[in-house]
Coordinates of C-alpha atoms in Angstrom, one line a residue:
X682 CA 26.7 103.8 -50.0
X683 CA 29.4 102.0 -51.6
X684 CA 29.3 98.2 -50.9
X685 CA 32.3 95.7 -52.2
X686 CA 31.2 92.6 -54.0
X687 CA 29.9 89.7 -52.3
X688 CA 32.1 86.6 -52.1
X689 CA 32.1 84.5 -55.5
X690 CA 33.1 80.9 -54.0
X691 CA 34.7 78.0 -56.5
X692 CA 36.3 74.4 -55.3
X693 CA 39.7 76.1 -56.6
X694 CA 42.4 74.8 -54.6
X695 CA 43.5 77.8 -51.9
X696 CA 47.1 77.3 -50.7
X697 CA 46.9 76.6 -47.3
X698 CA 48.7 78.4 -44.2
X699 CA 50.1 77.5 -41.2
X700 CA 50.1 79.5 -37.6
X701 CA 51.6 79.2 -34.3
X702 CA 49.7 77.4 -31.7
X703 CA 48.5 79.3 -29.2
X704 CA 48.1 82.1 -31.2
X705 CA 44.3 81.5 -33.0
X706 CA 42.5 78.6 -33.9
X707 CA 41.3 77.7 -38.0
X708 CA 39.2 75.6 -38.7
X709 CA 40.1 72.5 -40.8
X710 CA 36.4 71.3 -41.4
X711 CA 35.3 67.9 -43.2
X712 CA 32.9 69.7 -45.6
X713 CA 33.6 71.5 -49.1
X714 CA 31.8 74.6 -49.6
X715 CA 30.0 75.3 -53.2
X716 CA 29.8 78.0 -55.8
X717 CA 27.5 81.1 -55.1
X718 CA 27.3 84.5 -56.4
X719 CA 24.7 87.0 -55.1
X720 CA 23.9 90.4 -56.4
X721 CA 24.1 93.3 -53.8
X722 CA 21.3 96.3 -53.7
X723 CA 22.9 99.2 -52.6
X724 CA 21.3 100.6 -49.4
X725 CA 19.8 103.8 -48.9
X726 CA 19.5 106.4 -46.8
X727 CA 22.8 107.1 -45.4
X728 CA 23.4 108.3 -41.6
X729 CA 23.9 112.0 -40.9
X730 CA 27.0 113.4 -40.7
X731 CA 28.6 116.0 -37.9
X732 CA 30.3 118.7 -39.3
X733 CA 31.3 120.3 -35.9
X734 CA 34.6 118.8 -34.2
X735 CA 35.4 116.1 -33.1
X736 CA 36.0 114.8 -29.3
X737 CA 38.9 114.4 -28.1
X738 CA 42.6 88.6 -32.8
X739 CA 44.2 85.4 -35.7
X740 CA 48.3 85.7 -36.9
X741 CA 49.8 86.0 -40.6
X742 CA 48.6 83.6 -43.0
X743 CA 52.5 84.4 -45.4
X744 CA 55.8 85.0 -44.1
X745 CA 56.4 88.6 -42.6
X746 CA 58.0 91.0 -45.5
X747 CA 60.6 93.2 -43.8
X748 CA 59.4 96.5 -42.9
X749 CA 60.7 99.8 -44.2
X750 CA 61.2 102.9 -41.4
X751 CA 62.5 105.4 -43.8
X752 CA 60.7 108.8 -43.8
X753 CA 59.7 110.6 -46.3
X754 CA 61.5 113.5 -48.4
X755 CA 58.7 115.6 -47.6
X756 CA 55.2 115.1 -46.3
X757 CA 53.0 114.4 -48.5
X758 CA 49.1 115.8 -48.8
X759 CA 46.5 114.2 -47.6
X760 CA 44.5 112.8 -50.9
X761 CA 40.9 113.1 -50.4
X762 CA 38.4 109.9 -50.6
X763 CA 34.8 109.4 -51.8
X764 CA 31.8 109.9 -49.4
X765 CA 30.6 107.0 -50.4
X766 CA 33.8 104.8 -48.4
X767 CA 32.8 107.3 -44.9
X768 CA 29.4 107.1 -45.0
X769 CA 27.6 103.7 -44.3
X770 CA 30.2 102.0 -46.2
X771 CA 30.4 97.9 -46.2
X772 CA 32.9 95.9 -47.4
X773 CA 33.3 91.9 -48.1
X774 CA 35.9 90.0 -49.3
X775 CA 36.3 87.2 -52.1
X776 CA 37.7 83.8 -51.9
X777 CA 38.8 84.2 -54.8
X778 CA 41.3 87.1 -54.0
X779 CA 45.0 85.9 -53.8
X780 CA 45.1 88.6 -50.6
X781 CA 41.4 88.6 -49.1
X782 CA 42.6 91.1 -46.8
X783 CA 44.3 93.3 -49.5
X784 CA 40.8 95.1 -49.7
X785 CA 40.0 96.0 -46.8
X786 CA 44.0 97.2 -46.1
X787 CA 43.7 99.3 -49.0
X788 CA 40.2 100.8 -48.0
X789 CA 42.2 101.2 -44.0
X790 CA 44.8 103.1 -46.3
X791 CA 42.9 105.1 -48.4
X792 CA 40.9 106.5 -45.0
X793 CA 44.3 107.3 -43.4
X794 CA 45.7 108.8 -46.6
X795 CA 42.5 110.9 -46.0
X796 CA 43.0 112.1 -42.5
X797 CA 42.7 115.8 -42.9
X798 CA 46.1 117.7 -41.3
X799 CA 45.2 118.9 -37.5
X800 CA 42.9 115.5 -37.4
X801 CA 43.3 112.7 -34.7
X802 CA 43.5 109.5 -36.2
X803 CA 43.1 106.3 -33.3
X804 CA 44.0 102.8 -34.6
X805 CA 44.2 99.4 -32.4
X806 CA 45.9 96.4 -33.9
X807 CA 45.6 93.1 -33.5
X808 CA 48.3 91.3 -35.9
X809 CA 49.6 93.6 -38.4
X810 CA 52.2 92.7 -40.6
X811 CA 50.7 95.2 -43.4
X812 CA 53.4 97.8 -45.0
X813 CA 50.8 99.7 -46.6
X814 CA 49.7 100.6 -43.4
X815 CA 53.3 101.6 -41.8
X816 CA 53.6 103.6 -45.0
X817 CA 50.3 105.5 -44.7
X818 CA 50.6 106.3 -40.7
X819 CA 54.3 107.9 -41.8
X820 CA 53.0 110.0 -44.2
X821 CA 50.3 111.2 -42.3
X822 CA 52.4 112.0 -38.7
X823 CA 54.3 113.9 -41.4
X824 CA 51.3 116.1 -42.5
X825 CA 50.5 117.2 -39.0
X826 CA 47.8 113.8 -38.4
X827 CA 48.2 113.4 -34.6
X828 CA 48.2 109.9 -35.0
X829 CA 47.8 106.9 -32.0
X830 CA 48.5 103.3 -31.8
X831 CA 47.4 100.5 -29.4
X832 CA 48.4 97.3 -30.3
X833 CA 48.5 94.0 -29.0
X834 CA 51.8 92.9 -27.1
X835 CA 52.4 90.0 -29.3
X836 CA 53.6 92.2 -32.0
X837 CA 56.4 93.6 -29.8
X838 CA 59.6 93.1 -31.5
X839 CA 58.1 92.4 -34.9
X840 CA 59.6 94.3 -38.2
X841 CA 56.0 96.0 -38.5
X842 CA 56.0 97.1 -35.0
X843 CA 59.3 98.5 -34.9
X844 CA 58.5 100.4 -37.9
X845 CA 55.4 101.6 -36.4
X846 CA 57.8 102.9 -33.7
X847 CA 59.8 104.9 -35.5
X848 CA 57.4 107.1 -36.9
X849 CA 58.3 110.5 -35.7
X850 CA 55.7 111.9 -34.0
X851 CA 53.4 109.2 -33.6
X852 CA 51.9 107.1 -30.0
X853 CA 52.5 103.6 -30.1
X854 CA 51.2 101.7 -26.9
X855 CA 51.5 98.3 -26.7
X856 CA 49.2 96.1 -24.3
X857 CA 51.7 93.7 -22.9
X858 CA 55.0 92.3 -24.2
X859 CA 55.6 89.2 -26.5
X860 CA 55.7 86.1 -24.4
X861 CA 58.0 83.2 -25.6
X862 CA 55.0 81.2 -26.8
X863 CA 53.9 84.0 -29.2
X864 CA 50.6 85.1 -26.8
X865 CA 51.4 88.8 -25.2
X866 CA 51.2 89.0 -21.1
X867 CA 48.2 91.0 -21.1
X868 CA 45.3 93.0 -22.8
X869 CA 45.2 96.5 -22.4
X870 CA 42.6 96.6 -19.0
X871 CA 43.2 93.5 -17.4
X872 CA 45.5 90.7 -17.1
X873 CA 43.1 88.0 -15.7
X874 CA 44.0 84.7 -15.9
X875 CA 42.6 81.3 -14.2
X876 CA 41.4 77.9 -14.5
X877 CA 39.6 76.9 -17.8
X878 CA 38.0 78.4 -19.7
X879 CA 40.6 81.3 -19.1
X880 CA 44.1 80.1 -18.6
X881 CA 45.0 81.4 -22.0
X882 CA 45.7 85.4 -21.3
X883 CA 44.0 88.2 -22.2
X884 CA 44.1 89.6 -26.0
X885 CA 43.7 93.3 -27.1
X886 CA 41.5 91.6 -29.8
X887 CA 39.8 95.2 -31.4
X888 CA 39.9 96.2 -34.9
X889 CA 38.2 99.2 -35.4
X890 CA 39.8 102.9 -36.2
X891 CA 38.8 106.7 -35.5
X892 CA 39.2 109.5 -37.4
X893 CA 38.2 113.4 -36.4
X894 CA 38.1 114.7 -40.0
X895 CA 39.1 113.6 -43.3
X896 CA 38.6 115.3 -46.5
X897 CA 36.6 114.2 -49.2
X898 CA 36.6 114.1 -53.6
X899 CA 35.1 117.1 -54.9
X900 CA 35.5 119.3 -51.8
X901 CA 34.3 119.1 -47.9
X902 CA 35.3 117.3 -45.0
X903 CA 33.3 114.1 -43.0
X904 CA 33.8 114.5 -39.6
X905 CA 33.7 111.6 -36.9
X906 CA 34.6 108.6 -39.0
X907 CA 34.3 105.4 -37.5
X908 CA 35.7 101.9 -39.0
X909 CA 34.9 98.7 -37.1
X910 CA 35.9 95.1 -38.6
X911 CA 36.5 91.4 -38.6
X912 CA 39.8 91.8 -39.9
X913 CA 43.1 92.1 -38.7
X914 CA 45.4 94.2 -41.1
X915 CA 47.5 91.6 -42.1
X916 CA 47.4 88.4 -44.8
X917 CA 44.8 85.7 -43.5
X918 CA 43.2 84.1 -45.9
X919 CA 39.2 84.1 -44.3
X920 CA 35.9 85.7 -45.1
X921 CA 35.7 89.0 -43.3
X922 CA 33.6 92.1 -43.5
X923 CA 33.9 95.9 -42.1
X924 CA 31.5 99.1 -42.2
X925 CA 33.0 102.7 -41.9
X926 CA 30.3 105.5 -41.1
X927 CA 30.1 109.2 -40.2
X928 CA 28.6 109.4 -36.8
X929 CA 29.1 111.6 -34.2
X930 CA 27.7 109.5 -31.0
X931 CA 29.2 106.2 -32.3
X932 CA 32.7 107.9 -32.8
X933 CA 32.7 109.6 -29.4
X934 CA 31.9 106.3 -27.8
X935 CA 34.7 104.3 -29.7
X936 CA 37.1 107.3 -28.9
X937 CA 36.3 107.7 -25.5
X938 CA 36.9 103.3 -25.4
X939 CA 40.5 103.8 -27.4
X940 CA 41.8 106.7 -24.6
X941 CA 41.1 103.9 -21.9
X942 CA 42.7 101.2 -24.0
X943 CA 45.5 103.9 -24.1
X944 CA 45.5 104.6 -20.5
X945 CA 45.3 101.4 -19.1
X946 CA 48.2 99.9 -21.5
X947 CA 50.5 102.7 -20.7
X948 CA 50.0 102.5 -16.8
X949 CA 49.8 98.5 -16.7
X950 CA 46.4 99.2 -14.3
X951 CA 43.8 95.9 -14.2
X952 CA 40.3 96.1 -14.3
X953 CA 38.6 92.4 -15.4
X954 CA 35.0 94.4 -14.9
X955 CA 36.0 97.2 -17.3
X956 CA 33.2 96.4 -19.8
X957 CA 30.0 98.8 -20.6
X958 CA 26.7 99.1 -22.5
X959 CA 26.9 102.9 -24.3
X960 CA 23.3 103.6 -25.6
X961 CA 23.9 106.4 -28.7
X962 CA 20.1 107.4 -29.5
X963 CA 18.8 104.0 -31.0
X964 CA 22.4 102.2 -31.3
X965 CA 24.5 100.8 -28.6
X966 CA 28.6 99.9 -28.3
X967 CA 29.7 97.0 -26.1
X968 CA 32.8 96.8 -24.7
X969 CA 34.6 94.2 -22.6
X970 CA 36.0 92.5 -20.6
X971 CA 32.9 91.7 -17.9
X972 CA 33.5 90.1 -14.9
X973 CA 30.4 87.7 -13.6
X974 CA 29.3 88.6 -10.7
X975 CA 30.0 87.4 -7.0
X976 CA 29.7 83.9 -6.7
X977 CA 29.5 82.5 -10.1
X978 CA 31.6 81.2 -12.3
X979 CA 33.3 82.5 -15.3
X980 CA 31.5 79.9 -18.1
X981 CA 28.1 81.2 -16.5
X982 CA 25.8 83.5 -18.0
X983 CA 26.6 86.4 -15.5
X984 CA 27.0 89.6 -16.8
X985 CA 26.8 88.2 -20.6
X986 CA 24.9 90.9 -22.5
X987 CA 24.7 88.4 -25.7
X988 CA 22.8 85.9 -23.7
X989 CA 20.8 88.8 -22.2
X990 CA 19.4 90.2 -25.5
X991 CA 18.7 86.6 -26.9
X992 CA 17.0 86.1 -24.0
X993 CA 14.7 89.4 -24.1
X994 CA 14.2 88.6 -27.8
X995 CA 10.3 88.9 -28.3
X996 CA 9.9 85.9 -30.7
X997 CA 6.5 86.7 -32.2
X998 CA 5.8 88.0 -34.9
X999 CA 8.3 85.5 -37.2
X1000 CA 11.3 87.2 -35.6
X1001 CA 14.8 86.0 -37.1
X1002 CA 17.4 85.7 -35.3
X1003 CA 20.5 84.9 -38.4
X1004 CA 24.1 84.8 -36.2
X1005 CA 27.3 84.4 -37.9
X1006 CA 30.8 83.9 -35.5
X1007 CA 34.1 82.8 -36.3
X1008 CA 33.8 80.7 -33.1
X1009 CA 30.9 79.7 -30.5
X1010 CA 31.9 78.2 -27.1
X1011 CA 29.6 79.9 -24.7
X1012 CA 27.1 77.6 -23.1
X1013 CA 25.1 80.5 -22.0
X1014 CA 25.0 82.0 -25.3
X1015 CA 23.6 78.7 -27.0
X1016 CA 20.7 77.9 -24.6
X1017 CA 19.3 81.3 -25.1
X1018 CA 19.5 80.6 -28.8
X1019 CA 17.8 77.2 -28.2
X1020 CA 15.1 78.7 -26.1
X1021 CA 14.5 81.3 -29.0
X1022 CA 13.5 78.6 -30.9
X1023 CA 11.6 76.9 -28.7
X1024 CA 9.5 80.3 -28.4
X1025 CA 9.0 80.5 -32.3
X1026 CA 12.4 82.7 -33.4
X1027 CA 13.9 81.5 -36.5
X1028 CA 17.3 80.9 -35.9
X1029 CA 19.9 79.9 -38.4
X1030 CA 24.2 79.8 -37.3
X1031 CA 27.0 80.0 -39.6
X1032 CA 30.3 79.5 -37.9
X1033 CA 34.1 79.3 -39.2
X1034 CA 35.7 76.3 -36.3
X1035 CA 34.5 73.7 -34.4
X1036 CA 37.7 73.9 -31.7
X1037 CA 39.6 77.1 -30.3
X1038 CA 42.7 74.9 -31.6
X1039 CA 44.9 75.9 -34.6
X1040 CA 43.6 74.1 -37.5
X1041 CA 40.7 73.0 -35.7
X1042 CA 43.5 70.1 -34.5
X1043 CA 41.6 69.6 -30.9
X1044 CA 38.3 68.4 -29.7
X1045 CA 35.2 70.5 -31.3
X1046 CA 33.7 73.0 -28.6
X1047 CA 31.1 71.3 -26.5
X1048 CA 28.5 74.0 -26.7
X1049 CA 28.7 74.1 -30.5
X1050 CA 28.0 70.0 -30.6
X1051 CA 25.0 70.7 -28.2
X1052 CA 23.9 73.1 -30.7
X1053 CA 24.5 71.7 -33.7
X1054 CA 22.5 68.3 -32.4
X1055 CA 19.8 71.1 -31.3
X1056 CA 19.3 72.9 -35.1
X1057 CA 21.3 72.9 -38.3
X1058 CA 24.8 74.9 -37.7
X1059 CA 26.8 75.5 -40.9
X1060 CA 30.8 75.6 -40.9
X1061 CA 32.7 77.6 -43.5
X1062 CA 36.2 76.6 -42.3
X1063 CA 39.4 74.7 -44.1
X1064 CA 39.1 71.8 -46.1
X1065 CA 40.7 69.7 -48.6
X1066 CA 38.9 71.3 -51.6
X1067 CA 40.5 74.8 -50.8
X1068 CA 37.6 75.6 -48.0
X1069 CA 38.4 78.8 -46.0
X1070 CA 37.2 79.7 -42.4
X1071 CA 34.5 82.1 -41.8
X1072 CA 35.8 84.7 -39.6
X1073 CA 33.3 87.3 -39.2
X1074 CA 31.2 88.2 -36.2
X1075 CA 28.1 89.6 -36.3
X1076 CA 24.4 88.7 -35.8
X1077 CA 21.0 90.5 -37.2
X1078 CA 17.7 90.3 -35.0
X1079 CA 14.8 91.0 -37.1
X1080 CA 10.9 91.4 -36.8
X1081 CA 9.1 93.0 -39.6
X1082 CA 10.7 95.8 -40.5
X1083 CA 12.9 96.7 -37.3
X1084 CA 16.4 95.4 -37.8
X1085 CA 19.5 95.7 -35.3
X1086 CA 22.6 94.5 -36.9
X1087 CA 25.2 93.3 -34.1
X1088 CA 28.8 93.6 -36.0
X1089 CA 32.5 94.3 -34.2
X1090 CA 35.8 91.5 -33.4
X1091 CA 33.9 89.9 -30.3
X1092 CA 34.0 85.9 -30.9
X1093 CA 31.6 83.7 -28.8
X1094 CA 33.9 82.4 -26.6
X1095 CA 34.8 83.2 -22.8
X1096 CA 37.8 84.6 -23.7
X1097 CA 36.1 87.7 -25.4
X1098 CA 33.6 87.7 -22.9
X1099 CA 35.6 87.7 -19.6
X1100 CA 39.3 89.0 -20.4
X1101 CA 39.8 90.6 -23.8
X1102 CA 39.6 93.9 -25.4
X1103 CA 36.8 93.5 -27.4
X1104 CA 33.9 95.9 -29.1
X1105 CA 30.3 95.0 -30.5
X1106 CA 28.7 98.2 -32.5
X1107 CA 24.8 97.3 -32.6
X1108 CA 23.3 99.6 -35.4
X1109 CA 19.0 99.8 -35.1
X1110 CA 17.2 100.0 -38.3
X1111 CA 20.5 101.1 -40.4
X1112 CA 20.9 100.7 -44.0
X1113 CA 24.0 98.3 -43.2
X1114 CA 21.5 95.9 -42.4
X1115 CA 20.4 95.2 -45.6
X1116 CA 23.8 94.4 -46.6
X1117 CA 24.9 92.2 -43.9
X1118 CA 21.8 90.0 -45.0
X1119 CA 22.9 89.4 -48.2
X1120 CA 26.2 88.5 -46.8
X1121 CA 24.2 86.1 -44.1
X1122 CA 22.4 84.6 -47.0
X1123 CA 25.5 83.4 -49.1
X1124 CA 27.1 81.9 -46.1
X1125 CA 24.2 79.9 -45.1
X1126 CA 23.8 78.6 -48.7
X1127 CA 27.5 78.2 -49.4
X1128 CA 28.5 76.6 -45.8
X1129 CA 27.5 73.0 -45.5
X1130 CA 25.7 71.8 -42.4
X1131 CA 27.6 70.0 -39.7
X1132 CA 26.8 67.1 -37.8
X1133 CA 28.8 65.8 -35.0
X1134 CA 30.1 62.9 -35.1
X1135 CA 28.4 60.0 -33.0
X1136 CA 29.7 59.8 -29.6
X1137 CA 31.0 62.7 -29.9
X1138 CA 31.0 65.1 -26.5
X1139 CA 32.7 67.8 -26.9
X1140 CA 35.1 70.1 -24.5
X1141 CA 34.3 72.7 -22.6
X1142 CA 37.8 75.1 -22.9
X1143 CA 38.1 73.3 -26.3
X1144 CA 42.1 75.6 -26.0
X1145 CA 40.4 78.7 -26.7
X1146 CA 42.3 80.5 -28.9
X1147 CA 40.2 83.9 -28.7

């Protein structure tokens, strides 16, 4: 498996960005983060690989280059990639990168450039302001790729869009239009809306990409690639991960989830209950939105599968429970993570904002103050000394030697839960574990505890950004 270097943090100063409210929060927090480099152990044993065929959220951190909608002369061939980026593949960015998301777009690119001629290649986009990525789609519509788009409605009427729409050849769906505050109408299956928590509208928040077949250095073909991130494809400057692997099950699950994000954005058809639970052998995909059920309310924990697996988390043994989320609002979500402790888990939080706010500019979410008075909680977000916000999502539950990393674009927040688009992959026992750790490790020794300020309460929609 071919793993990217851990992040190497400094007090340099980081230029800072601005974003439109409304849009996503970023956390401007009081604390300064310190240096920390961490070597990496590759992992082993990477997952099988199907040979048969296949079945059939954040904004720009720089200002928008203009995008290019030229074709090609001719199309060009596809240029094959290592194994080692399809197969168990993890990749983690550096704060000290100019472009911390120049990485991962160039691994995104490098799996497109890939995408064997005949393939299907699925994408769904968040914000995208990325040419390397228009560029890359073009040349492979133009190689025979059949190649799909769903992306969120904000982007309508962007540069990047419109280029995205001229690709001969290509699908591009978009999940609502651009309302005049920047936010699109809809997600892609449902366009819920109501009281706070959720009078913000729905997001087609996913990052995550499918490919039937790509071809490989040195001869071959991987078949069923999957990509799941933290990252949008487009210039924020945040700590973000992503894992590509060769899967059959996963990739049928994530494909079968992209045709109904596809389906459901073309016909405009709602469905706030569209969320599932796939089990794939030992791994599982979650999808949302989930509606609670009859009678209760939206902020309870109805129909909330992360408070549900906290809350059937066996705690002996020394299980550890390590969570890391860009943003944690759900009360639900921390009680069962208090109660874990109470029954002996270890549990230790890393988060990148204390508000759903831009720039962290509103009150701090009243769930995380409960939880940070309850254990230690430390913040990687903006500061003064060139801080940068934490923006991953995932969480590893382990006891002994069983593992489940939890890894995909789903924030803690009611938002994800109950209106957006938004996918979890869990992975049981899988060498991406191991790497994940590490990463877990360096942000819980890097990020400096917060404490709440006394007298401080907290809100409960905190303007949840996503």
């Amino acid at each position: 498996m071919q793993i990217e270097p851990l992040v190497n943090l400094d007090r340099g100063g980081v230029r800072r960005m601005t974003r439109r409210v409304g849009q996503r929060g970023l956390a401007l927090a009081l604390v300064a983060t310190t240096a920390l480099s961490l070597p990496i152990t590759p992992a082993s044993a990477a997952e099988p690989t199907t040979e048969t065929p296949a079945a059939t959220t954040e904004a720009p951190a720089t200002t928008e280059a203009p995008a290019t909608t030229e074709a090609p002369a001719a199309a060009a061939a596809a240029v094959p990639i290592a194994a080692s980026e399809v197969r168990n593949y993890a990749w983690f960015n550096q704060k000290t990168e100019s472009d911390m998301h120049a990485g991962v777009a160039a691994h995104v690119t490098r799996l497109i450039n890939a995408a064997a001629p005949g393939s299907t290649l699925s994408l769904t986009l968040y914000f995208f302001n990325r040419q390397e990525i228009v560029d890359a789609l073009r040349s492979a519509a133009a190689r025979g790729v059949r190649v799909r788009v769903v992306i969120n409605g904000s982007q309508v009427g962007s540069a990047h869009y419109n280029a995205l729409k001229a690709i001969p050849t290509a699908r591009v769906v978009a999940c609502g239009q651009r309302r005049a505050d920047g936010q699109s109408t809809r997600g892609c299956v449902t366009r819920r809306t109501g009281a706070s928590p959720l009078h913000n509208p729905p997001l087609l928040h996913d990052k995550f990409m499918t490919i039937s077949r790509v071809q490989l250095a040195g001869g071959g073909t991987a078949s069923n690639v999957l990509y799941v991130s933290s990252a949008n494809l487009d210039h924020y400057r945040a700590y973000e991960n992503a894992i590509t692997i060769s899967h059959a099950g996963l990739y049928n699950a994530y494909l079968s989830y992209f045709n109904d994000l596809m389906r459901y954005g073309s016909s405009g058809r709602n469905n706030p209950n569209y969320g599932r639970t796939t089990t794939v052998g030992v791994h599982r995909v979650y999808t949302f939105p989930r509606r609670e059920a009859a009678g209760r309310t939206p902020g309870s924990a109805s129909n909330d599968p992360i408070a549900s697996l906290l809350r059937s988390t066996d705690c002996s043994g020394g299980t550890r429970i390590d969570l890391a989320n860009f943003r944690i609002q759900r009360a639900a979500v921390v009680r069962e993570l208090k109660a874990a402790r109470t029954r002996g888990c270890q549990v230790r939080i890393v988060t990148g904002a204390k508000s759903g706010r831009p720039h962290d500019a509103g009150a701090p979410m009243k769930a995380l103050v409960d939880l940070a008075r309850a254990m230690p909680v430390h913040l990687c977000g903006y500061t003064a000394a060139g801080g940068v916000p934490m923006h991953e999502k995932f969480m590893i539950i382990r006891r002994g030697s069983q593992s489940t990393l939890y890894t995909g674009s789903h924030n803690l927040t009611y938002r994800a839960l109950r209106q957006n688009d938004e996918n979890i992959v869990a992975l049981r026992n899988h060498p991406l574990a191991a790497p994940f750790q590490q990463r877990f490790e360096q942000h819980h020794s890097t990020c400096l505890r917060w404490t709440p300020p006394a007298g401080t309460t907290g809100t409960a929609s905190a303007e949840d950004a996503g």
